[in-house]
XYZ file of C-alpha atoms in Angstrom:
666
model
C -140.484 -15.378 256.055
C -141.918 -13.388 258.710
C -144.124 -10.397 258.114
C -141.555 -7.925 259.081
C -139.363 -8.898 256.516
C -141.778 -9.303 254.490
C -142.556 -5.782 254.656
C -139.225 -4.748 254.739
C -139.022 -5.819 250.808
C -142.088 -4.457 249.938
C -141.301 -1.593 251.335
C -137.713 -1.280 249.693
C -139.684 -2.385 246.211
C -141.823 0.241 246.208
C -139.707 2.870 247.095
C -137.723 1.319 244.000
C -140.629 1.324 241.709
C -141.312 4.720 242.868
C -137.975 5.919 241.834
C -138.299 4.391 238.295
C -141.871 5.936 238.006
C -140.718 9.695 239.241
C -137.943 9.686 237.349
C -139.953 8.771 233.916
C -142.307 11.245 234.707
C -139.638 13.742 235.205
C -137.804 12.996 231.616
C -141.641 12.806 229.739
C -141.662 16.332 231.219
C -138.397 17.843 230.436
C -138.595 16.554 227.390
C -141.892 18.149 226.390
C -140.771 21.783 228.009
C -138.023 21.380 225.805
C -139.760 20.330 222.648
C -143.079 22.653 223.176
C -143.226 25.627 222.436
C -142.349 28.665 224.457
C -145.895 29.724 225.420
C -146.746 27.822 228.705
C -148.427 28.943 231.704
C -146.630 28.809 235.052
C -149.138 25.789 236.041
C -147.201 23.580 234.021
C -144.332 23.857 236.985
C -146.375 21.998 239.157
C -146.119 18.567 237.500
C -142.412 19.498 237.413
C -142.294 19.860 241.062
C -144.804 17.365 241.509
C -141.947 14.759 239.572
C -138.727 16.340 241.368
C -140.536 16.040 245.137
C -141.908 12.521 244.699
C -137.932 11.059 243.086
C -136.257 13.322 246.241
C -138.909 11.433 248.641
C -138.066 7.960 247.212
C -134.483 8.475 247.158
C -133.718 10.027 250.227
C -136.640 7.077 251.683
C -135.132 4.498 250.216
C -131.433 5.427 251.430
C -132.613 5.673 254.808
C -135.259 2.761 254.915
C -133.102 0.438 252.907
C -129.746 1.418 255.255
C -131.329 1.504 258.140
C -132.555 -2.208 258.150
C -129.533 -3.137 256.808
C -128.214 -2.185 260.392
C -126.084 1.087 259.114
C -124.360 2.884 261.462
C -123.419 6.295 259.536
C -125.832 8.772 260.325
C -128.828 9.852 257.172
C -130.706 12.717 259.534
C -129.672 15.307 256.775
C -131.374 12.396 253.886
C -134.223 12.052 256.329
C -135.393 15.474 256.821
C -134.820 16.595 253.052
C -136.942 12.930 251.949
C -139.797 14.046 254.310
C -139.632 17.575 253.304
C -140.502 16.996 250.032
C -143.194 14.390 250.914
C -144.486 17.586 252.976
C -144.327 19.438 249.927
C -146.691 17.094 247.900
C -149.840 17.743 249.456
C -149.722 21.556 248.858
C -148.556 21.129 245.375
C -151.822 19.306 245.410
C -153.662 22.643 247.106
C -152.264 24.839 244.667
C -152.917 22.901 241.382
C -156.530 22.654 242.670
C -156.847 25.721 243.851
C -155.280 27.243 239.951
C -157.115 25.006 237.544
C -159.712 26.333 236.105
C -159.519 30.131 236.978
C -157.231 33.096 238.398
C -156.293 32.615 241.755
C -157.492 35.527 244.236
C -159.251 35.877 247.867
C -159.923 32.578 249.421
C -158.142 30.759 246.770
C -154.862 32.310 247.367
C -154.850 32.586 251.534
C -155.229 28.398 251.291
C -152.402 27.870 248.998
C -150.387 30.001 251.324
C -151.686 28.438 254.100
C -150.845 24.571 252.245
C -147.451 26.165 251.763
C -146.631 27.114 254.890
C -147.772 24.381 256.531
C -145.240 22.343 254.658
C -142.747 24.892 255.576
C -143.280 24.728 258.822
C -143.026 21.236 258.851
C -139.222 21.486 256.995
C -138.123 23.526 259.259
C -139.216 21.485 262.129
C -137.124 18.218 260.269
C -134.335 19.866 260.272
C -133.982 22.176 263.671
C -134.246 18.233 264.670
C -130.966 17.458 262.373
C -129.402 20.496 264.047
C -130.731 19.443 267.433
C -129.307 16.019 267.119
C -133.138 15.038 267.961
C -135.498 12.598 265.880
C -135.836 12.786 262.553
C -138.885 12.914 261.536
C -140.073 15.692 263.895
C -142.932 14.116 265.042
C -144.461 17.718 265.886
C -144.156 17.929 262.035
C -146.308 14.937 260.800
C -148.806 15.668 263.387
C -149.310 19.533 262.177
C -149.308 18.298 258.429
C -151.911 15.637 259.730
C -154.443 17.576 261.461
C -152.985 21.306 258.966
C -154.007 19.434 255.766
C -157.058 17.700 257.589
C -158.218 20.996 258.322
C -157.549 22.045 254.507
C -159.144 19.269 252.742
C -162.280 20.655 254.829
C -161.745 24.239 253.802
C -160.872 23.404 250.348
C -163.601 20.636 249.518
C -166.764 23.105 250.994
C -164.752 26.079 248.544
C -164.668 24.056 245.648
C -168.523 22.627 246.232
C -169.306 26.151 246.154
C -167.703 26.908 242.728
C -168.581 23.584 240.744
C -171.923 22.975 242.942
C -173.309 20.284 245.011
C -174.153 18.447 241.895
C -170.375 18.309 240.721
C -169.241 16.717 244.227
C -167.787 13.472 242.086
C -165.249 15.823 240.870
C -163.405 16.374 244.128
C -163.473 13.205 245.049
C -160.026 12.162 243.208
C -157.977 14.912 245.364
C -160.080 14.940 248.242
C -158.960 11.147 248.801
C -155.550 11.171 247.867
C -154.659 14.464 250.421
C -156.613 11.637 253.026
C -154.255 8.845 252.539
C -151.417 11.775 252.860
C -152.933 12.793 256.131
C -153.539 8.637 257.654
C -149.656 8.259 256.453
C -148.345 11.146 258.098
C -150.167 10.125 261.015
C -148.638 6.426 260.495
C -145.328 7.564 260.411
C -145.223 9.786 263.456
C -146.256 6.975 265.251
C -143.682 4.648 263.624
C -140.724 4.588 266.161
C -139.986 1.228 267.252
C -143.955 -0.253 266.131
C -144.198 -2.883 263.232
C -146.861 -2.844 261.168
C -148.329 -5.580 258.668
C -146.771 -5.372 255.060
C -150.003 -3.188 253.229
C -150.094 -0.987 256.609
C -146.301 -0.456 255.501
C -147.360 0.298 251.775
C -149.512 2.898 252.461
C -147.923 4.946 254.806
C -144.761 5.279 253.142
C -146.448 5.673 249.358
C -148.586 8.326 249.908
C -146.852 10.568 247.609
C -148.085 8.527 244.463
C -151.918 8.936 244.673
C -151.130 12.941 245.154
C -148.924 12.917 241.855
C -152.051 11.496 240.247
C -154.419 13.989 241.129
C -151.345 17.013 240.633
C -150.863 15.529 236.612
C -154.858 15.326 236.343
C -154.939 18.667 237.456
C -152.552 20.326 235.318
C -151.466 18.272 232.553
C -151.763 15.791 229.514
C -150.751 13.055 231.078
C -153.354 13.126 232.471
C -154.445 9.535 234.271
C -154.308 8.101 231.573
C -152.239 7.734 228.699
C -148.599 7.410 227.963
C -147.443 8.060 231.917
C -150.149 5.762 233.055
C -149.751 2.995 230.170
C -145.916 2.839 231.068
C -146.587 3.293 234.757
C -148.974 0.324 235.134
C -146.391 -1.483 232.834
C -144.074 -1.450 235.134
C -146.159 -1.776 238.376
C -147.579 -5.099 236.597
C -143.652 -6.174 236.248
C -143.091 -5.531 239.507
C -146.158 -6.838 241.235
C -145.302 -10.048 238.983
C -141.437 -10.186 240.381
C -142.714 -9.661 243.748
C -145.463 -12.658 243.338
C -142.814 -15.321 241.857
C -140.312 -14.145 244.545
C -142.494 -14.559 247.706
C -144.608 -17.699 246.074
C -141.777 -19.711 244.640
C -138.247 -18.233 245.507
C -138.657 -17.280 249.010
C -139.711 -20.994 250.031
C -136.889 -22.318 248.141
C -134.096 -20.559 249.384
C -136.113 -21.219 253.020
C -135.245 -25.004 252.360
C -132.189 -24.751 250.844
C -128.956 -22.358 250.643
C -128.655 -19.781 248.006
C -125.534 -21.808 246.807
C -127.836 -24.694 246.080
C -127.678 -25.106 241.935
C -131.716 -25.768 241.978
C -132.104 -22.595 243.637
C -129.903 -20.994 241.165
C -131.977 -22.675 238.710
C -135.059 -21.873 239.843
C -134.070 -17.933 240.333
C -132.884 -18.060 236.666
C -136.052 -19.302 235.731
C -138.077 -16.978 237.670
C -135.684 -14.078 235.597
C -136.263 -15.416 232.427
C -140.166 -15.591 232.942
C -140.689 -11.969 234.391
C -138.320 -10.934 231.089
C -140.441 -12.585 228.680
C -143.587 -11.719 230.433
C -143.367 -7.797 230.378
C -144.007 -7.330 226.267
C -147.440 -9.018 227.323
C -147.432 -6.924 230.498
C -147.341 -4.029 228.222
C -149.762 -4.786 225.938
C -152.196 -5.554 228.973
C -151.166 -2.217 230.128
C -152.039 -0.129 226.755
C -155.631 -2.433 226.384
C -156.691 -1.373 229.642
C -155.810 2.267 229.596
C -156.897 2.560 225.956
C -160.238 0.050 226.211
C -161.189 -0.228 229.809
C -160.424 3.476 231.448
C -160.835 5.834 228.439
C -163.246 3.472 226.585
C -161.861 5.290 223.243
C -161.179 3.892 220.205
C -158.211 2.386 217.958
C -156.191 5.639 216.989
C -154.439 3.176 214.192
C -157.593 2.124 213.136
C -159.349 5.802 213.120
C -155.860 6.868 211.396
C -156.393 4.385 208.702
C -160.175 5.397 208.218
C -159.071 9.006 207.739
C -156.372 8.000 205.356
C -159.515 6.598 203.284
C -161.282 9.086 203.303
C -158.344 11.940 202.026
C -157.554 9.393 199.207
C -161.329 9.543 198.328
C -161.921 13.217 198.778
C -161.202 15.174 196.055
C -162.258 18.765 197.712
C -160.290 20.411 200.925
C -163.934 21.739 202.370
C -165.214 18.242 202.074
C -162.418 16.359 203.259
C -162.148 18.437 206.496
C -165.920 18.071 206.831
C -165.996 14.146 207.164
C -162.775 14.591 209.294
C -164.187 16.727 211.734
C -167.169 14.651 211.537
C -165.146 11.616 212.263
C -163.171 12.898 215.140
C -166.159 13.959 216.778
C -167.338 10.538 217.279
C -164.162 9.264 218.256
C -163.512 11.826 220.697
C -167.020 12.208 221.628
C -167.102 15.635 221.509
C -170.037 17.874 221.288
C -169.020 19.509 218.060
C -165.504 19.487 215.823
C -165.773 22.465 213.183
C -163.072 23.590 211.086
C -162.476 26.960 209.710
C -160.188 28.915 207.326
C -156.804 30.835 208.366
C -154.833 32.972 206.182
C -151.481 31.684 207.999
C -149.528 29.159 205.649
C -146.711 26.573 207.700
C -143.977 29.675 207.144
C -145.894 32.492 208.214
C -147.666 30.381 211.341
C -144.109 30.301 212.658
C -143.583 33.658 213.347
C -147.441 35.092 213.551
C -148.458 31.898 216.092
C -145.424 29.722 217.122
C -147.633 28.222 219.711
C -148.711 25.979 216.712
C -145.633 24.182 216.409
C -145.009 22.028 219.194
C -141.854 19.915 217.899
C -139.203 18.660 215.527
C -139.261 16.037 213.641
C -136.345 15.656 211.143
C -136.383 19.466 210.382
C -140.158 19.624 210.002
C -142.465 21.266 212.452
C -144.940 19.403 213.444
C -148.038 21.131 214.686
C -149.545 21.060 218.233
C -152.682 21.640 219.514
C -153.365 25.201 221.776
C -155.449 25.443 224.199
C -158.345 27.494 223.691
C -159.215 30.134 226.521
C -163.570 29.684 225.534
C -165.140 27.320 226.843
C -167.027 26.107 223.952
C -163.580 25.160 222.108
C -161.090 23.054 224.250
C -158.096 23.160 221.566
C -157.335 24.243 218.082
C -155.399 21.955 215.472
C -154.073 23.687 212.826
C -153.698 21.917 209.618
C -150.661 23.732 208.104
C -150.667 23.337 204.146
C -147.697 24.591 202.121
C -149.358 27.305 200.528
C -152.265 29.667 201.780
C -154.967 29.013 202.635
C -154.509 27.465 205.623
C -157.174 25.522 208.251
C -157.606 25.264 211.317
C -159.431 22.083 213.152
C -161.609 23.544 216.450
C -162.506 20.768 219.080
C -165.719 21.330 221.115
C -166.413 20.377 225.021
C -165.871 16.268 224.992
C -168.355 14.006 227.151
C -168.126 14.259 230.628
C -165.820 17.098 230.817
C -162.803 15.040 230.215
C -158.995 15.969 228.662
C -157.101 15.815 225.886
C -154.526 13.670 226.631
C -150.998 12.786 225.008
C -152.525 9.613 222.434
C -155.682 11.859 221.554
C -152.593 15.036 220.788
C -150.652 12.345 218.871
C -153.765 11.320 216.773
C -155.099 14.745 216.081
C -151.148 16.045 215.200
C -151.448 13.094 212.411
C -154.504 13.688 211.260
C -153.565 17.314 211.170
C -150.122 16.703 208.783
C -152.458 13.809 206.938
C -155.066 16.202 205.622
C -152.170 19.040 205.157
C -150.328 16.915 203.195
C -154.039 15.507 200.982
C -154.586 19.424 200.730
C -151.300 20.133 199.395
C -151.329 17.367 196.977
C -154.829 18.247 195.736
C -153.796 21.950 195.144
C -151.166 20.241 192.972
C -153.389 18.497 191.001
C -155.614 21.339 190.653
C -152.732 23.791 189.044
C -151.315 20.822 187.261
C -154.416 20.613 185.555
C -154.983 24.021 185.335
C -151.592 24.454 184.005
C -152.169 21.400 181.498
C -155.429 22.648 180.149
C -154.177 26.019 179.120
C -151.174 24.402 177.584
C -154.072 22.256 175.792
C -155.688 26.135 174.981
C -152.759 27.524 173.683
C -151.791 24.349 171.394
C -155.315 24.426 170.382
C -155.177 28.100 169.518
C -151.521 27.563 167.664
C -152.596 24.353 165.538
C -155.901 26.454 164.279
C -153.951 29.330 163.982
C -151.195 27.478 161.550
C -154.317 25.387 160.048
C -156.250 28.786 159.321
C -152.795 29.740 157.754
C -152.341 26.519 155.820
C -155.303 26.960 153.689
C -155.271 30.764 153.226
C -152.339 29.374 151.184
C -154.508 27.067 149.032
C -157.202 29.678 148.209
C -154.720 32.420 146.197
C -152.913 29.026 144.926
C -156.055 27.796 143.453
C -157.538 30.898 142.249
C -154.021 31.729 140.474
C -154.701 28.334 138.751
C -158.224 28.653 137.515
C -157.138 32.597 136.317
C -154.568 31.127 134.150
C -156.389 28.326 132.743
C -159.592 31.044 131.831
C -156.556 33.210 129.994
C -155.571 30.579 127.917
C -159.338 30.442 127.382
C -160.035 33.874 126.324
C -157.256 33.318 123.601
C -158.589 30.312 122.645
C -162.537 30.167 122.649
C -163.481 33.406 123.877
C -167.214 31.744 124.348
C -165.803 28.842 126.510
C -164.012 31.523 128.705
C -167.228 33.693 129.762
C -168.895 30.218 130.836
C -165.721 28.694 132.826
C -165.124 32.348 134.490
C -169.220 31.987 135.359
C -168.188 28.542 136.913
C -165.391 29.875 138.604
C -167.597 32.716 139.984
C -169.881 30.313 141.243
C -166.649 28.020 142.787
C -165.523 31.132 144.926
C -168.393 32.013 146.744
C -168.217 27.889 147.730
C -164.643 28.230 148.465
C -165.516 31.820 150.785
C -168.659 30.088 152.354
C -165.937 26.846 153.241
C -163.647 29.179 154.904
C -166.076 29.968 157.802
C -165.846 26.798 159.170
C -163.003 24.746 159.465
C -164.895 21.103 158.835
C -166.760 20.481 155.826
C -168.841 16.918 154.324
C -167.351 14.620 151.819
C -170.424 15.649 149.789
C -169.499 19.868 149.651
C -166.074 18.436 148.899
C -167.465 16.607 146.039
C -169.172 19.193 145.003
C -166.322 21.392 144.794
C -164.225 19.189 143.218
C -166.267 18.879 140.750
C -167.056 22.277 139.826
C -163.183 22.581 139.511
C -162.958 19.940 137.058
C -165.281 21.598 134.896
C -163.078 24.399 135.068
C -159.948 22.518 134.157
C -161.737 20.070 131.364
C -162.977 23.439 129.453
C -158.580 23.791 129.099
C -158.193 20.330 128.761
C -160.821 19.006 126.778
C -160.800 15.137 125.753
C -157.189 15.004 127.553
C -158.731 14.934 130.878
C -160.798 12.294 132.001
C -162.977 12.050 135.092
C -163.915 9.237 137.654
C -165.450 10.360 140.797
C -166.338 6.888 142.559
C -168.144 8.278 146.425
C -170.952 6.588 147.539
C -174.181 8.815 148.807
C -174.070 7.223 152.026
C -170.630 8.355 153.005
C -171.327 12.122 151.649
C -172.037 13.527 155.530
C -168.940 12.204 157.024
C -166.827 14.838 158.111
C -163.183 16.037 157.184
C -161.243 19.324 157.051
C -162.544 21.718 154.214
C -160.683 21.670 150.886
C -158.407 18.755 152.065
C -158.664 16.805 148.488
C -159.226 19.951 146.396
C -155.356 20.237 146.162
C -154.489 16.722 145.324
C -156.786 16.898 142.243
C -155.477 20.164 141.285
C -152.033 18.501 141.833
C -152.970 15.336 139.732
C -154.063 17.775 136.711
C -150.552 19.474 136.992
C -148.427 17.731 137.333
C -149.394 14.239 136.418
C -152.120 14.766 133.114
C -150.596 18.435 131.995
C -146.796 17.114 130.945
C -148.666 13.918 128.647
C -149.543 14.803 125.163
C -152.402 11.642 125.395
C -153.462 13.180 129.272
C -154.819 10.771 131.199
C -157.526 9.822 133.629
C -158.142 11.242 137.230
C -159.704 8.828 140.077
C -161.160 9.942 143.294
C -162.401 7.218 145.512
C -164.009 7.171 149.351
C -164.638 4.001 151.432
C -165.012 3.020 154.858
C -163.263 0.494 156.664
C -164.931 -0.543 159.812
C -162.604 -2.984 161.837
C -160.409 -0.088 161.936
C -163.065 3.204 161.774
C -161.409 4.910 159.372
C -162.387 6.605 155.951
C -160.106 6.071 153.208
C -160.243 8.848 150.475
C -158.031 8.221 147.312
C -157.283 10.397 144.495
C -155.384 8.535 141.578
C -153.901 9.426 138.032
C -152.730 7.837 135.360
C -149.871 10.690 133.782
C -146.484 11.301 133.997
C -145.347 10.247 137.448
C -142.793 10.801 139.476
C -139.043 9.615 140.529
C -138.216 9.387 144.150
C -136.202 12.071 144.244
C -138.604 14.764 142.135
C -141.499 13.129 144.845
C -139.418 14.586 148.125
C -138.039 17.398 146.421
C -142.056 17.901 145.683
C -143.231 17.298 149.511
C -140.335 19.445 150.762
C -141.169 22.331 148.498
C -143.922 22.554 146.930
C -148.003 23.385 148.457
C -150.143 21.130 148.025
C -148.846 17.151 149.236
C -146.652 19.129 152.096
C -150.329 21.211 153.039
C -152.622 18.529 153.067
C -149.843 16.157 155.063
C -149.477 19.349 157.578
C -153.334 19.853 157.795
C -154.229 16.162 158.324
C -151.994 16.021 161.246
C -152.426 19.064 162.947
C -155.707 18.013 162.942
C -155.477 13.926 163.339
C -151.955 13.692 164.639
C -150.457 10.400 164.439
C -153.872 8.608 164.071
C -153.839 10.139 160.290
C -151.695 9.402 157.692
C -150.816 10.057 153.451
C -149.508 7.445 151.639
C -147.887 8.149 147.762
C -147.426 5.824 145.903
C -145.870 7.193 141.964
C -143.298 6.081 139.257
C -141.875 7.607 136.316
C -144.778 7.170 133.130
C -147.175 5.045 135.868
C -149.128 8.061 137.459
C -149.144 9.160 141.290
C -151.918 7.263 143.638
C -152.513 9.431 146.758
C -154.259 7.875 150.355
C -155.393 9.576 152.612
C -156.692 7.800 155.514
C -158.906 9.706 158.360
C -160.300 8.185 161.592
C -164.110 8.246 162.453
C -165.809 8.727 165.903
C -167.382 5.050 166.732
C -170.782 5.537 165.662
C -170.056 7.680 162.501
C -167.735 4.947 161.278
C -170.673 1.845 162.144
C -173.365 3.531 160.675
C -171.674 4.653 157.177
C -169.840 0.914 157.097
C -173.635 -0.205 157.324
C -174.741 2.034 154.655
C -171.760 1.391 152.535
C -172.481 -2.769 152.291
C -176.246 -1.939 151.883
C -175.752 -0.177 148.696
C -171.911 -0.729 147.649
C -172.519 0.238 143.801
C -173.760 3.819 145.073
C -171.963 6.706 144.119
C -171.422 9.725 142.167
C -169.677 9.457 138.256
């Protein structure tokens, strides 16, 4: 294969590659414009113009160049003039984007921009004049005009930008200077192209200067600049095309030169090359992504970064601490001078009305927060953290190292981090509100329980007083002297009851003393018919329990157990601690009349004593405490209370109880 044939194939392949790349760029731009908030400045029209002009040049050049090489007789002068018009306007857009970047156009900037568009317009007119007059297209005069005109503009533009930025920042102008210089060389080459043959690399540079021009425009005006999504896809596609071309020239072309295309071996080789090319694309794509992220942009793995932020969010219980940690992590990843957060009043709903620029696109019906570029030099972007309820927050991204810009993957990462923080803050608030509601519910339940317990205990005091006064009334009739002594005991007993009513809990020792005083009053009534045994070790007297918990049981034993029996009976009260279950066991037993099951059920339902004690017991301890009643007609009754104890109290009481097993009050 000679060099001209190779140049033809490479040119056609390059035009096809340009068509794919510019179509890809056009689709991405249109998709971004459709999903973006309606606050874009006119500057963003320049990338769209770039995509349309580049696509027009490659489509027209492919049609004309391909048919020309195929010796087609159809006249395509109009298409060729249109294609060269598109190519001629690309450097004007570059000049526009360079002068537009960073400040409002006025004075010399506006003049240079009009001069650039004027050169392109005159060249376009010359191309179409040649079409009408049936002269050669493209117009050599137009191409020379573009070559010398934009060479002069390069010098003027370079002087103007260096004056603005300073000579120390000359490297910032290198990109567009090289791109415009390549275009000038390209225009000069195309003006001498007719009838000449050049090497394939000269043809490639001469016909495809549009691509560096497009990259410069994107760098000046849009977030797909040089790197990121477009660059990754472009590099992946270029790698695929390069691999296909290499395999063709190295393997396929020699095989076709030695054999006919119908040779089965040649067909097999071509099929194998197609399969190898197809299977290589995923690896080429990964390589392009790695090259852009790790080598060109030198940025961290954003998937790992998002995982780190998720871990930070999971470990954080405070919105301020979460946002501070996230800002520190983002600053490290973006090499930003500073990343801060601030509180904003808007929520997700009000932000749609007040600041629609915060919402870039919708996914599944939900708004996705977008980054907004700030006009200040200290803050290059703001990322809203839109929570479900006010207050919302905003991340402020400071200047990046080296003056670089936020690219598409940077924006995607920041949006993902903002959403993650917003949802975590919402979860924190829900958890906090739920905790407050539960705390309020617990406080209300505690107040209600306390009120109920006070009411239950208030039932005991008049009930006990009524029975004591009945006993004294009996003694006044039978033994007046003893009635006076009993009345004095009752007075002391009531003082003790009133003292205990100030607190909900008392000690077991105080409760036993109260019961002993009460039993002395009752013994004045029953005399020898009432026998009392109290077996409570002194080591247990410090244990705390609800006040007046045992007195109703003793009173119930005397009233329903001892009183109905002519011969009387014995009332026994015992206490013990079970260390294994950490419980205090209190038992009140009588040897009196006892009760049948129906009588017991009726008494628990309508009586005051047993029902009152059981309700108070459950009110204080819940299901951890219990009351067991054992009775039978003629065999007395036994009531045992089981009360949970704190582990420390249960252990110390059980040790003391084991050390003095026979100690107690009788």
